[in-house]
mmCIF file of C-alpha atoms in Angstrom:
data_model
loop_
_atom_site.group_PDB
_atom_site.id
_atom_site.type_symbol
_atom_site.label_atom_id
_atom_site.label_comp_id
_atom_site.label_asym_id
_atom_site.label_seq_id
_atom_site.Cartn_x
_atom_site.Cartn_y
_atom_site.Cartn_z
ATOM 1 C CA MET A 1 128.337 133.171 175.639
ATOM 2 C CA GLN A 2 128.693 136.740 175.044
ATOM 3 C CA ARG A 3 125.648 136.393 172.641
ATOM 4 C CA ARG A 4 123.486 135.314 175.634
ATOM 5 C CA GLN A 5 124.890 138.420 177.735
ATOM 6 C CA MET A 6 124.100 140.653 174.976
ATOM 7 C CA LEU A 7 120.274 139.281 174.565
ATOM 8 C CA LYS A 8 119.882 139.846 178.499
ATOM 9 C CA ALA A 9 121.049 143.240 177.976
ATOM 10 C CA VAL A 10 118.938 143.684 175.235
ATOM 11 C CA ALA A 11 115.757 142.045 176.838
ATOM 12 C CA GLY A 12 116.259 144.207 180.254
ATOM 13 C CA THR A 13 116.667 147.441 177.866
ATOM 14 C CA VAL A 14 113.529 146.829 176.339
ATOM 15 C CA ALA A 15 111.980 146.012 179.549
ATOM 16 C CA VAL A 16 112.955 149.156 181.151
ATOM 17 C CA ALA A 17 112.089 150.999 178.099
ATOM 18 C CA MET A 18 108.564 149.365 177.770
ATOM 19 C CA THR A 19 107.686 149.952 181.372
ATOM 20 C CA THR A 20 108.917 153.644 181.364
ATOM 21 C CA SER A 21 106.810 153.830 178.365
ATOM 22 C CA VAL A 22 103.506 152.633 179.977
ATOM 23 C CA MET A 23 103.972 154.264 183.290
ATOM 24 C CA ALA A 24 103.926 157.736 181.542
ATOM 25 C CA ALA A 25 101.001 157.088 179.566
ATOM 26 C CA THR A 26 99.023 155.559 182.465
ATOM 27 C CA GLU A 27 100.202 159.202 184.902
ATOM 28 C CA ASN A 28 99.329 161.193 181.853
ATOM 29 C CA HIS A 29 95.948 159.260 181.333
ATOM 30 C CA GLU A 30 95.469 159.588 185.407
ATOM 31 C CA HIS A 31 95.856 163.245 185.014
ATOM 32 C CA HIS A 32 93.576 164.032 182.479
ATOM 33 C CA HIS A 33 91.109 161.402 184.097
ATOM 34 C CA GLU A 34 90.828 163.845 187.111
ATOM 35 C CA HIS A 35 90.022 166.621 184.840
ATOM 36 C CA ASP A 36 86.606 164.835 184.052
ATOM 37 C CA ALA A 37 85.552 165.093 187.942
ATOM 38 C CA SER A 38 81.822 165.024 186.548
ATOM 39 C CA GLY A 39 82.085 161.427 186.180
ATOM 40 C CA SER A 40 80.488 161.858 183.047
ATOM 41 C CA ASN A 41 82.168 158.777 181.242
ATOM 42 C CA PRO A 42 79.823 155.798 181.992
ATOM 43 C CA PHE A 43 83.148 153.536 181.132
ATOM 44 C CA ALA A 44 85.495 155.047 184.046
ATOM 45 C CA GLY A 45 85.570 151.987 185.732
ATOM 46 C CA VAL A 46 86.865 149.902 183.044
ATOM 47 C CA ILE A 47 89.287 152.806 182.346
ATOM 48 C CA ASP A 48 90.854 152.553 185.485
ATOM 49 C CA SER A 49 91.082 148.931 185.947
ATOM 50 C CA ARG A 50 92.674 148.483 182.203
ATOM 51 C CA ALA A 51 95.234 150.916 183.475
ATOM 52 C CA ASP A 52 96.212 148.653 186.148
ATOM 53 C CA CYS A 53 96.095 145.557 184.029
ATOM 54 C CA LEU A 54 98.321 147.545 181.429
ATOM 55 C CA LYS A 55 100.734 148.568 183.708
ATOM 56 C CA THR A 56 101.178 145.208 185.589
ATOM 57 C CA GLY A 57 100.907 143.399 182.205
ATOM 58 C CA GLU A 58 103.720 145.791 180.492
ATOM 59 C CA ALA A 59 105.778 144.449 183.854
ATOM 60 C CA CYS A 60 105.162 141.062 183.428
ATOM 61 C CA LEU A 61 105.838 140.609 179.590
ATOM 62 C CA ALA A 62 109.622 142.148 180.199
ATOM 63 C CA HIS A 63 109.888 139.728 182.769
ATOM 64 C CA CYS A 64 109.183 137.372 180.609
ATOM 65 C CA ILE A 65 111.334 138.651 177.799
ATOM 66 C CA THR A 66 114.167 138.531 180.079
ATOM 67 C CA LEU A 67 113.477 135.040 181.139
ATOM 68 C CA LEU A 68 113.367 133.976 177.274
ATOM 69 C CA GLY A 69 116.521 135.517 176.953
ATOM 70 C CA GLN A 70 118.084 133.597 179.360
ATOM 71 C CA GLY A 71 117.042 130.512 177.507
ATOM 72 C CA ASP A 72 113.261 129.570 179.817
ATOM 73 C CA LYS A 73 111.207 128.769 176.881
ATOM 74 C CA GLU A 74 108.818 127.990 179.306
ATOM 75 C CA MET A 75 107.628 131.498 179.555
ATOM 76 C CA ALA A 76 106.918 131.994 175.607
ATOM 77 C CA ALA A 77 103.408 131.101 176.156
ATOM 78 C CA CYS A 78 102.831 133.517 179.170
ATOM 79 C CA ALA A 79 104.555 136.321 177.149
ATOM 80 C CA GLN A 80 102.311 135.389 173.933
ATOM 81 C CA SER A 81 98.986 135.459 176.301
ATOM 82 C CA VAL A 82 100.275 138.979 178.157
ATOM 83 C CA SER A 83 100.843 140.440 174.609
ATOM 84 C CA GLU A 84 97.545 139.583 173.426
ATOM 85 C CA LEU A 85 96.326 141.308 176.622
ATOM 86 C CA LEU A 86 97.942 144.293 176.043
ATOM 87 C CA GLY A 87 96.239 144.607 172.756
ATOM 88 C CA ALA A 88 92.803 144.261 174.103
ATOM 89 C CA CYS A 89 93.404 146.413 176.786
ATOM 90 C CA ASP A 90 94.652 149.348 174.729
ATOM 91 C CA ALA A 91 91.997 149.160 172.294
ATOM 92 C CA LEU A 92 89.259 148.717 174.991
ATOM 93 C CA MET A 93 90.542 152.176 176.623
ATOM 94 C CA LYS A 94 90.587 153.796 173.327
ATOM 95 C CA LEU A 95 87.316 152.843 172.720
ATOM 96 C CA ALA A 96 85.907 153.818 176.561
ATOM 97 C CA SER A 97 87.668 157.242 176.472
ATOM 98 C CA GLN A 98 85.854 158.089 173.303
ATOM 99 C CA LYS A 99 82.792 156.761 174.977
ATOM 100 C CA SER A 100 82.405 154.679 171.723
ATOM 101 C CA LYS A 101 78.991 152.286 171.122
ATOM 102 C CA PHE A 102 81.574 149.519 170.397
ATOM 103 C CA THR A 103 83.008 149.449 173.884
ATOM 104 C CA PRO A 104 80.572 146.957 175.415
ATOM 105 C CA ALA A 105 81.411 144.514 172.663
ATOM 106 C CA MET A 106 85.227 145.282 173.220
ATOM 107 C CA ALA A 107 84.439 145.079 176.757
ATOM 108 C CA LYS A 108 83.247 141.136 175.956
ATOM 109 C CA VAL A 109 86.431 140.469 174.351
ATOM 110 C CA THR A 110 88.880 141.976 176.028
ATOM 111 C CA ALA A 111 87.177 140.099 179.393
ATOM 112 C CA ASP A 112 87.738 136.826 177.497
ATOM 113 C CA VAL A 113 91.731 137.909 176.894
ATOM 114 C CA CYS A 114 91.717 138.769 180.360
ATOM 115 C CA ALA A 115 90.529 135.191 181.465
ATOM 116 C CA SER A 116 92.957 133.694 179.202
ATOM 117 C CA CYS A 117 95.773 135.768 180.725
ATOM 118 C CA GLU A 118 95.109 135.557 184.006
ATOM 119 C CA LYS A 119 94.804 131.523 183.686
ATOM 120 C CA GLN A 120 98.166 131.700 181.770
ATOM 121 C CA CYS A 121 100.018 134.002 184.713
ATOM 122 C CA ARG A 122 98.440 131.925 187.523
ATOM 123 C CA LYS A 123 100.890 128.830 186.556
ATOM 124 C CA TYR A 124 103.722 131.120 187.492
ATOM 125 C CA GLU A 125 102.535 133.335 189.921
ATOM 126 C CA ALA A 126 104.580 131.395 192.900
ATOM 127 C CA GLN A 127 107.738 131.718 190.951
ATOM 128 C CA HIS A 128 107.217 134.998 189.520
ATOM 129 C CA ALA A 129 105.539 137.750 191.333
ATOM 130 C CA GLU A 130 105.253 139.720 188.244
ATOM 131 C CA CYS A 131 102.766 136.821 186.885
ATOM 132 C CA LYS A 132 100.630 137.124 190.136
ATOM 133 C CA ALA A 133 100.399 140.757 189.770
ATOM 134 C CA CYS A 134 99.475 140.562 185.971
ATOM 135 C CA ALA A 135 96.829 137.722 186.935
ATOM 136 C CA ASP A 136 95.637 139.749 189.626
ATOM 137 C CA SER A 137 95.071 142.475 187.652
ATOM 138 C CA CYS A 138 93.251 140.646 185.121
ATOM 139 C CA ALA A 139 90.905 139.435 187.492
ATOM 140 C CA GLU A 140 89.961 142.790 188.533
ATOM 141 C CA CYS A 141 90.028 144.015 185.014
ATOM 142 C CA LEU A 142 87.882 140.786 184.133
ATOM 143 C CA LYS A 143 85.067 142.091 186.671
ATOM 144 C CA SER A 144 84.990 145.565 185.026
ATOM 145 C CA CYS A 145 84.585 144.149 181.890
ATOM 146 C CA ASN A 146 81.659 142.060 182.489
ATOM 147 C CA THR A 147 79.874 144.775 184.041
ATOM 148 C CA ILE A 148 79.492 146.536 180.637
ATOM 149 C CA ALA A 149 79.918 143.751 178.246
ATOM 150 C CA ALA A 150 77.387 143.352 175.362
#
């Protein structure tokens, strides 16, 4: 029983640390985005939707990790899906921020990952608010990605 309590505590600590880190990065990104008021980045919409998707995805992953720590193995597929989403969104944001010519191709991949994550999170949206928020953000990010996807 002590081991389970320790896993819960570690999962909770990791969840808080991850969420805090993402929120700080998102705030930093939004602050820098305000300086580019000219709208010169053609990928600004994707950057914004990706930021929300990243924020809700981190919260969903943290929630899944907590549930996994409590022995709820059903959430493993959701955690895997969200983990893939976070990687794709991060790569897309980096390319889009640099106005890379590879952004449309990455947007196509990210759209596929968003669709997959949304489908997985929708399975749990009635039971877990974090999954619903993630699924909703995935749907919005999917729309933004499809507008520029190659």
